Coordinates of C-alpha atoms in Angstrom, one line a residue:
G46 CA 84.2 73.5 105.7
Q47 CA 81.1 72.5 103.8
I48 CA 78.7 75.1 104.8
S49 CA 78.3 77.9 102.6
Y50 CA 79.3 81.4 103.2
I51 CA 75.7 82.6 102.5
Q52 CA 74.4 79.8 104.7
F53 CA 76.5 80.9 107.3
A54 CA 75.6 84.9 106.8
A55 CA 71.9 84.0 106.9
F56 CA 72.6 82.1 110.4
Q57 CA 74.7 85.1 111.8
R58 CA 71.7 87.5 111.2
R59 CA 69.3 85.1 113.3
V60 CA 71.9 84.1 115.9
P61 CA 73.9 87.5 116.9
I62 CA 77.5 86.7 117.0
K63 CA 80.5 89.2 118.0
K64 CA 81.6 91.0 114.4
K65 CA 85.3 90.2 114.6
I66 CA 84.8 86.4 115.5
F67 CA 82.1 86.6 112.5
Q68 CA 84.6 87.7 110.1
K69 CA 87.3 85.4 111.2
L70 CA 85.0 82.5 111.0
T71 CA 83.4 83.4 107.5
V72 CA 87.2 83.7 106.4
Q73 CA 88.1 80.5 107.8
L74 CA 85.1 78.7 106.2
S75 CA 86.1 80.1 103.0
L76 CA 90.2 79.1 103.4
N77 CA 88.9 75.5 104.7
A78 CA 86.4 74.8 102.1
T79 CA 87.3 71.3 100.7
S80 CA 85.7 71.9 97.2
P81 CA 88.0 72.5 94.3
N82 CA 85.9 75.5 93.4
S83 CA 86.1 77.1 96.7
W84 CA 87.2 80.8 96.8
L85 CA 87.8 83.5 99.0
K86 CA 85.8 86.9 99.6
I87 CA 86.6 89.2 102.3
I88 CA 83.9 92.1 103.1
L89 CA 83.5 94.6 105.5
D90 CA 80.1 95.7 107.3
D91 CA 78.8 99.1 106.5
E92 CA 80.0 100.4 109.7
D93 CA 83.6 99.5 109.0
M94 CA 83.6 102.0 105.8
P95 CA 86.1 104.5 106.1
Q96 CA 84.7 107.7 107.5
K97 CA 87.6 109.9 106.2
W98 CA 89.8 110.4 103.2
Y99 CA 93.6 110.4 103.4
N100 CA 95.8 113.1 102.2
L101 CA 99.5 111.6 101.7
I102 CA 101.6 114.9 101.3
P103 CA 101.9 115.7 105.0
D104 CA 103.8 112.1 105.6
L105 CA 106.0 112.9 102.8
S106 CA 109.7 113.9 103.5
K107 CA 109.4 116.7 100.6
P108 CA 106.4 118.4 99.7
P109 CA 105.2 118.2 95.9
P110 CA 106.2 121.0 93.6
P111 CA 103.3 123.9 93.3
A112 CA 100.9 124.2 90.4
L113 CA 101.5 127.3 88.4
N114 CA 99.5 130.0 86.9
P115 CA 99.6 129.5 83.1
K116 CA 99.8 133.3 82.5
T117 CA 102.0 134.3 85.3
H118 CA 104.3 131.0 85.9
E119 CA 103.7 132.2 89.6
P120 CA 102.4 129.6 92.2
L121 CA 98.7 129.3 92.2
I122 CA 96.6 131.1 94.6
P123 CA 92.9 130.1 95.5
E124 CA 91.2 132.7 93.3
D125 CA 93.1 131.2 90.2
L126 CA 90.8 128.3 90.4
I127 CA 87.6 129.7 91.7
S128 CA 86.2 129.7 88.0
L129 CA 86.4 126.0 87.8
F130 CA 86.1 124.7 91.0
P131 CA 84.0 125.1 94.2
E132 CA 85.7 126.8 97.2
E133 CA 85.8 123.4 99.4
L134 CA 87.5 121.5 96.7
I135 CA 90.1 124.1 96.2
K136 CA 90.8 123.6 99.6
Q137 CA 91.0 120.0 99.7
E138 CA 93.5 120.5 96.6
A139 CA 95.9 122.5 98.7
S140 CA 95.0 120.8 102.1
Q141 CA 97.9 120.0 104.5
M142 CA 95.4 117.9 106.8
R143 CA 96.1 114.3 106.9
Y144 CA 92.6 113.4 107.1
I145 CA 89.4 115.1 105.8
D146 CA 85.9 114.0 106.9
I147 CA 83.8 112.2 104.3
P148 CA 80.4 114.2 104.6
Q149 CA 77.5 112.2 105.6
E150 CA 75.6 113.1 102.4
V151 CA 78.3 111.3 100.6
L152 CA 78.9 108.3 102.8
Q153 CA 75.1 107.6 102.4
V154 CA 75.8 107.3 98.5
Y155 CA 78.7 105.4 99.0
K156 CA 76.8 102.7 101.0
Y157 CA 75.1 101.9 97.7
W158 CA 78.1 99.9 96.7
R159 CA 80.7 100.3 99.5
P160 CA 82.7 98.7 101.2
T161 CA 83.8 96.9 98.0
P162 CA 85.0 93.3 98.0
L163 CA 88.3 92.0 98.3
F164 CA 88.7 88.8 96.2
R165 CA 91.6 85.9 96.0
A166 CA 91.9 84.7 92.7
V167 CA 92.7 80.8 93.9
R168 CA 91.5 79.8 90.4
L169 CA 94.0 82.0 88.6
E170 CA 97.1 81.0 91.3
K171 CA 95.8 77.3 90.3
M172 CA 95.7 78.0 86.6
L173 CA 99.0 79.7 86.9
G174 CA 100.6 76.7 88.8
T175 CA 102.3 79.3 91.4
P176 CA 103.1 79.5 95.0
A177 CA 102.1 83.4 95.2
R178 CA 98.8 84.7 96.8
I179 CA 97.1 87.0 94.4
Y180 CA 94.1 89.1 95.8
Y181 CA 92.3 91.8 93.8
K182 CA 90.2 94.7 95.3
Y183 CA 87.4 95.0 92.7
E184 CA 85.8 98.3 92.4
G185 CA 83.3 97.1 89.4
V186 CA 80.5 96.9 91.9
S187 CA 79.5 100.4 91.7
P188 CA 76.6 101.8 89.6
A189 CA 79.0 103.2 87.0
G190 CA 81.1 100.0 87.1
S191 CA 84.3 101.3 88.2
H192 CA 86.3 103.4 90.9
K193 CA 85.1 106.8 89.3
P194 CA 81.9 107.4 91.5
N195 CA 84.3 107.6 94.6
T196 CA 85.5 111.1 93.6
A197 CA 82.2 111.9 91.2
V198 CA 79.8 111.7 94.2
P199 CA 81.7 114.1 96.4
Q200 CA 82.5 116.4 93.6
A201 CA 79.0 116.7 92.4
W202 CA 77.8 117.1 96.0
Y203 CA 80.2 120.1 96.8
N204 CA 79.1 121.6 93.4
A205 CA 75.3 121.5 94.3
K206 CA 75.9 122.9 97.4
S207 CA 77.6 125.7 96.4
G208 CA 74.9 126.7 94.3
V209 CA 76.5 125.3 90.8
K210 CA 73.9 124.5 88.1
K211 CA 76.2 122.5 85.7
L212 CA 79.1 120.4 85.6
V213 CA 81.1 120.0 82.4
T214 CA 83.9 117.2 81.9
E215 CA 86.1 115.2 79.8
T216 CA 86.2 111.5 79.5
G217 CA 88.4 108.6 77.8
A218 CA 86.8 105.3 77.9
G219 CA 83.4 106.8 79.2
Q220 CA 84.0 105.5 82.9
W221 CA 84.6 108.9 84.1
G222 CA 81.7 110.5 82.3
S223 CA 79.4 107.7 83.5
A224 CA 80.3 108.2 86.9
L225 CA 79.7 112.2 86.9
A226 CA 76.6 111.6 84.9
F227 CA 75.3 109.3 87.9
A228 CA 76.7 111.6 90.6
C229 CA 75.1 114.5 88.9
S230 CA 71.5 112.7 88.6
L231 CA 71.3 112.2 92.4
F232 CA 72.2 116.0 93.1
D233 CA 70.1 117.8 90.1
L234 CA 72.8 118.9 88.2
Q235 CA 73.2 119.1 84.5
C236 CA 76.1 117.4 83.1
E237 CA 77.9 117.7 79.7
V238 CA 80.7 115.6 78.6
W239 CA 83.4 115.6 76.0
Q240 CA 84.2 112.4 74.9
V241 CA 87.7 111.3 73.1
R242 CA 86.6 110.5 69.6
A243 CA 88.5 107.2 69.5
S244 CA 86.5 105.9 72.7
Y245 CA 83.1 107.6 71.6
D246 CA 83.2 105.6 68.4
Q247 CA 84.7 102.3 70.0
K248 CA 82.4 102.2 73.1
P249 CA 79.0 103.4 71.8
Y250 CA 77.1 102.0 75.0
R251 CA 79.1 104.2 77.2
K252 CA 77.4 107.3 75.6
I253 CA 74.1 105.7 75.8
M254 CA 74.8 104.9 79.5
M255 CA 75.6 108.8 80.3
E256 CA 72.5 109.9 78.4
T257 CA 70.5 107.7 80.3
W258 CA 71.6 109.3 83.6
G259 CA 70.7 112.8 81.7
A260 CA 74.0 113.8 80.3
K261 CA 74.8 115.2 77.0
V262 CA 77.7 113.9 75.4
H263 CA 80.0 115.3 72.4
P264 CA 82.8 113.5 70.5
S265 CA 86.0 115.3 71.0
P266 CA 87.1 117.2 69.0
S267 CA 84.1 118.8 68.4
S268 CA 83.1 122.0 66.5
L269 CA 81.7 123.6 69.5
T270 CA 84.7 124.9 71.0
K271 CA 87.4 126.8 70.0
A272 CA 90.0 124.8 71.0
G273 CA 87.9 121.8 69.2
R274 CA 87.6 123.5 65.9
A275 CA 91.5 124.5 66.2
I276 CA 92.3 120.7 66.0
L277 CA 89.4 119.8 63.6
D278 CA 91.0 122.3 61.4
E279 CA 94.5 120.5 61.2
D280 CA 93.1 117.1 61.1
P281 CA 89.4 116.7 60.4
N282 CA 89.8 112.8 61.1
S283 CA 91.7 113.5 64.7
S284 CA 91.1 110.6 67.1
G285 CA 91.2 113.0 70.1
S286 CA 92.7 113.0 73.2
L287 CA 91.9 113.6 76.9
G288 CA 94.2 116.6 76.7
I289 CA 92.0 117.9 73.9
A290 CA 88.7 116.8 75.6
I291 CA 89.8 118.7 79.0
S292 CA 90.6 121.7 76.8
E293 CA 87.2 121.8 75.4
A294 CA 85.3 121.0 78.5
V295 CA 87.2 123.8 80.4
E296 CA 86.9 126.7 77.9
M297 CA 82.6 125.7 78.2
A298 CA 83.5 126.0 81.9
L299 CA 84.6 129.5 81.7
R300 CA 81.8 130.8 79.6
D301 CA 79.1 130.5 82.3
T302 CA 79.2 131.4 86.1
D303 CA 76.7 128.8 86.8
T304 CA 78.9 126.2 85.4
K305 CA 82.0 124.5 87.0
Y306 CA 84.7 122.0 85.7
S307 CA 85.2 118.5 87.1
L308 CA 88.1 116.3 86.6
G309 CA 88.2 112.6 87.2
S310 CA 91.9 112.1 87.9
V311 CA 95.2 114.0 87.9
L312 CA 94.4 116.5 91.0
N313 CA 95.0 116.1 94.4
H314 CA 91.6 116.3 95.8
V315 CA 90.6 113.6 93.1
L316 CA 93.3 111.2 94.3
M317 CA 92.4 111.9 97.9
H318 CA 88.9 110.9 97.3
Q319 CA 89.8 107.5 95.7
T320 CA 91.9 106.6 99.3
I321 CA 88.7 104.9 100.7
I322 CA 89.8 102.2 98.4
G323 CA 93.0 101.4 100.0
E324 CA 91.8 102.3 103.5
E325 CA 89.1 99.5 103.2
C326 CA 92.0 97.0 101.4
I327 CA 94.2 97.3 104.8
K328 CA 91.3 96.7 107.0
Q329 CA 90.2 93.6 104.7
M330 CA 93.8 92.2 104.7
E331 CA 94.2 92.5 108.4
I332 CA 91.3 90.4 108.8
I333 CA 92.9 87.4 107.0
G334 CA 96.4 88.1 108.6
E335 CA 97.8 89.1 105.4
K336 CA 100.4 91.9 104.1
P337 CA 101.1 92.7 100.6
D338 CA 104.5 92.3 99.2
I339 CA 103.7 93.8 95.9
I340 CA 100.8 96.2 95.1
I341 CA 99.9 96.7 91.5
G342 CA 97.8 99.1 89.4
C343 CA 97.4 100.6 86.3
T344 CA 98.0 104.5 85.4
G345 CA 96.7 106.6 83.2
G346 CA 96.0 109.8 85.2
G347 CA 96.6 107.9 88.4
S348 CA 93.4 107.8 90.5
N349 CA 92.6 104.2 90.8
F350 CA 96.3 103.6 91.4
A351 CA 96.6 106.3 94.2
G352 CA 93.3 105.3 95.6
L353 CA 94.8 101.9 96.5
A354 CA 98.5 102.6 97.0
F355 CA 98.6 105.6 98.9
P356 CA 97.3 104.3 102.3
F357 CA 99.8 101.2 102.0
I358 CA 102.7 104.0 101.2
R359 CA 101.5 105.6 104.5
E360 CA 102.0 102.2 106.2
K361 CA 105.2 101.7 104.4
L362 CA 106.5 105.1 105.8
A363 CA 105.5 104.3 109.3
G364 CA 107.6 101.0 109.3
N365 CA 104.4 98.6 109.4
M366 CA 105.0 97.0 106.0
N367 CA 107.2 97.2 103.0
P368 CA 105.7 96.5 99.7
T369 CA 106.8 96.7 96.6
I370 CA 104.4 99.5 94.7
R371 CA 104.2 99.3 90.9
A372 CA 102.6 101.4 88.5
V373 CA 101.6 99.7 85.1
E374 CA 100.9 101.9 81.9
P375 CA 100.8 101.0 78.3
T376 CA 103.6 101.2 76.0
A377 CA 101.7 103.5 73.8
C378 CA 101.1 106.0 76.3
P379 CA 104.4 105.6 78.6
S380 CA 104.1 109.0 80.8
L381 CA 106.2 107.6 83.8
T382 CA 108.7 105.4 82.1
K383 CA 109.4 107.5 78.8
G384 CA 108.0 111.0 79.8
V385 CA 109.8 114.1 81.4
Y386 CA 109.6 115.5 84.6
V387 CA 108.3 118.7 83.9
Y388 CA 106.2 121.6 84.3
D389 CA 103.4 121.2 81.5
Y390 CA 99.8 121.8 80.9
A391 CA 97.1 119.3 81.7
D392 CA 95.2 120.1 78.4
K393 CA 96.1 120.5 74.8
A394 CA 95.1 124.2 74.6
G395 CA 97.2 125.3 77.5
M396 CA 94.4 126.9 79.2
T397 CA 94.9 125.1 82.8
P398 CA 97.4 125.4 85.4
L399 CA 100.9 124.1 84.8
L400 CA 101.3 120.8 86.7
K401 CA 105.1 119.4 87.5
M402 CA 104.3 116.1 86.1
H403 CA 105.8 113.0 84.1
S404 CA 104.9 114.2 80.9
L405 CA 104.8 113.3 77.1
G406 CA 104.0 116.7 76.2
H407 CA 100.6 118.1 75.9
D408 CA 100.5 118.2 72.3
F409 CA 100.8 114.2 72.1
I410 CA 97.7 112.5 70.6
P411 CA 98.1 108.8 71.5
D412 CA 97.5 106.0 69.3
P413 CA 93.8 104.7 69.6
I414 CA 94.5 101.9 71.9
H415 CA 91.7 100.2 73.8
A416 CA 92.4 101.3 77.4
G417 CA 91.0 104.6 76.6
G418 CA 91.1 105.9 80.2
L419 CA 94.9 105.4 79.9
R420 CA 95.4 107.6 77.0
Y421 CA 96.7 110.7 78.9
H422 CA 100.0 112.7 78.4
G423 CA 100.8 113.4 82.0
M424 CA 100.8 111.8 85.1
A425 CA 99.0 113.0 88.6
P426 CA 101.6 115.4 89.8
L427 CA 101.4 113.7 93.5
I428 CA 102.1 110.3 91.9
S429 CA 105.0 112.1 89.6
H430 CA 106.6 113.3 93.0
I431 CA 106.3 109.9 94.9
Y432 CA 107.9 108.4 91.7
N433 CA 110.8 110.9 91.9
L434 CA 111.1 110.3 95.7
G435 CA 111.7 106.2 95.0
L436 CA 108.5 105.4 96.7
M437 CA 107.3 103.2 93.9
E438 CA 108.2 101.8 90.6
A439 CA 106.7 101.9 86.9
I440 CA 106.8 99.4 83.7
A441 CA 105.1 99.7 80.5
I442 CA 103.2 96.6 79.0
P443 CA 101.7 96.3 75.4
Q444 CA 98.0 95.7 74.8
I445 CA 98.2 92.2 73.5
E446 CA 100.0 90.9 76.7
C447 CA 97.3 92.7 78.5
F448 CA 94.4 91.1 76.9
Q449 CA 96.1 87.8 77.2
G450 CA 96.2 88.2 80.9
A451 CA 92.6 89.5 80.8
L452 CA 91.2 86.1 79.1
Q453 CA 93.3 84.1 81.5
F454 CA 91.7 86.0 84.4
A455 CA 88.2 85.9 82.9
R456 CA 88.2 82.3 82.3
T457 CA 89.3 81.4 85.8
E458 CA 88.0 84.0 88.0
G459 CA 84.7 84.8 85.9
L460 CA 85.1 88.5 85.9
I461 CA 85.7 90.5 82.6
P462 CA 88.0 93.3 83.4
A463 CA 88.1 96.7 81.8
P464 CA 90.9 97.3 79.5
E465 CA 92.6 99.5 81.9
P466 CA 93.3 97.2 84.6
T467 CA 94.1 94.5 82.2
H468 CA 97.7 96.2 82.8
A469 CA 97.9 95.4 86.3
I470 CA 96.6 91.6 85.6
A471 CA 99.2 91.1 83.2
A472 CA 102.0 92.5 85.5
A473 CA 100.6 90.4 88.3
I474 CA 100.8 87.5 86.1
R475 CA 104.4 88.2 85.3
E476 CA 105.0 88.4 88.8
A477 CA 103.2 85.1 89.6
L478 CA 105.3 83.3 87.1
H479 CA 108.3 84.4 88.6
C480 CA 107.3 83.0 91.8
R481 CA 106.5 79.6 89.9
E482 CA 110.1 79.5 89.2
T483 CA 111.8 80.7 92.3
G484 CA 109.1 79.2 94.7
E485 CA 108.3 82.6 96.5
Q486 CA 105.1 82.5 98.3
V487 CA 104.6 86.4 97.3
V488 CA 101.3 88.0 98.5
I489 CA 100.4 90.2 95.3
L490 CA 97.6 92.9 95.4
I491 CA 95.8 94.1 92.3
A492 CA 93.7 97.3 91.9
L493 CA 90.9 96.2 89.6
C494 CA 89.2 99.4 89.1
G495 CA 86.2 98.2 87.0
H496 CA 84.2 95.6 84.5
G497 CA 84.6 95.5 80.9
H498 CA 81.1 95.0 79.8
F499 CA 80.9 98.1 77.5
D500 CA 84.4 97.1 76.2
L501 CA 83.7 93.8 74.5
S502 CA 84.3 95.2 71.1
S503 CA 87.8 95.2 72.4
Y504 CA 87.6 91.8 73.3
K505 CA 86.3 91.2 69.8
K506 CA 89.4 92.4 68.1
Y507 CA 91.7 90.4 70.4
L508 CA 89.6 87.1 69.8
E509 CA 89.7 87.6 66.2
G510 CA 93.4 88.5 66.1
Q511 CA 92.9 92.0 64.7
M512 CA 94.4 93.8 67.7
I513 CA 97.9 95.2 67.3
D514 CA 100.5 96.4 69.6
Q515 CA 101.5 100.3 69.7
E516 CA 104.7 101.5 70.7
Y517 CA 105.4 105.5 71.5
S518 CA 108.6 106.3 69.2
E519 CA 111.4 108.3 70.1
E520 CA 110.5 110.6 67.2
K521 CA 107.0 111.2 68.7
I522 CA 108.7 111.9 72.0
K523 CA 111.2 114.5 70.7
S524 CA 108.4 116.1 68.8
A525 CA 105.9 116.4 71.8
M526 CA 108.8 117.8 74.2
D527 CA 109.3 120.7 71.7
S528 CA 105.8 122.2 72.9
I529 CA 106.4 122.0 76.6
P530 CA 106.7 125.6 78.0

C-alpha cells in the first residue's frame, strides 16, 4: 500500500509481468493506499486503444429522420454535400455499419495523447461527504486541451487525402478552432476560423493558440461575408452565435473548389469519431470492476456527450448494464429542455441542410455566457433522436451553480475545468449530495471534456462576484420559433 504507482510502473518495465495482472495490481495499489492523499487513476496501454469508431444508428429500434436539402426539402443525397465535405466523410455520415476502422495514420496521431486517463474523484467525494463514487474521463490531455482533436485529426486527414488545400470552420469558445488548427498543421492544410464575437473578446489566448498553429482567425459576425454583413447591418455590436459563424464558414467554403468546410459537432460522423472516449472508458471501468449507475455530460452541439455516452448506450441496449444517461445544458441555451423537435437549419443564414433536431430557432442569438462552446441553437440530430426515444434525459443548470461546482472540483481534484464541463460537474455534485441524504453508493461517471486554462477570465468574473445567471425567456422562444421553416 505504500509503494507509488510510478515506482511500480518503473519496476514493471524492468521485470515483465502479464498485462492484466499488472493492471489489477496497479489499481489495487491505488485502492489500498493508506495515505489520506491517495487517489485513483486508471490508464490503458497503447495497444488497448480502440481501433474502430462506433456507430450507434444500426443498434437503434428506429432510424433517425434524414437530413433534408434546404432548397427542395427532399432527403439529402451525397451529391448535395460534395461541395462541403470529402467523399469518405459523406459516406460516414450516412453509414449503416456498426463499426468503422480508424485509419493507421489517425491512430498514430491519437497516440500523442490517447488513451486518456479515467480518474476517481476521491478528494471531491470526501469533501462532499458522499457515499457515491465519482469518476471522470479526462480529455484535457490532448494538445488542444479538449476532446475536439478526436474528430479534427480524422477530418483533416480525410480532406488532405482527397486533395483539399484549405479547411474553414466556426468556433465558439475556441476549443474546436484550436483543435482544427492543430490538425491542419499536421497535414499541411490551410485553416481559417470564424470565432463567435463574444468568445473572441472573452478568450484572446485561444485566438493566439490557433494562430500559433497557423490558422487565420476572424471574429464573427465579420464584414468578409454576406451573412456577416447582414448581421452587422442589423446590430453593429452583435455578440454573434455559432449559427452565424457557421453561415460565414459555409459561405467561404462554397466560394473555392480547393476549400472544404469542417464541423466540430452536431453531425453523425463527428459524433462517431468521439466514441473512442466511451470505448476506452468501458475498458477502464472493466479493469476496476465498476459499472456506472449514472453518466453525465454537458451538451451544446453534443459531440463530447455522445463520445462518452454512445458506447454505454450500446451496452445498455444489449442488457449488459442499465445506467441513467443525463445531458446537462445551460439555462441560457436549453435546446433539449425547452427547444422544439423540428426540422431547422444548422446555421443562421439557412445555407445548411435542414436537420431534425431540438432547436431554439436558427435566428436565436444566445446571451454571452462563459460556456461559449454550448451557445448553439440546436442539438445534434442523433442525440435529439435518442432523447425522443427515451434513451436519455436532460436538465439545464445556471452558470453560477456550475462555477461553484468548478471551484469545489478544482480545490479538491486540482484540475481547472473548462466552463462547458462545469455543467456536468454541477449535476454530478447534485447527485452526490442526494446520495449523502439517501446513503446510496451510486457510481457516477462524468465527461470532463477539457481544461479551463484559457478561460481564467471567466473564473475571475465569478471570483469577483460579477457573474450573473442568464435565463432563456418564453418571449425569446416564441420569437425564435417564428423563423423555423
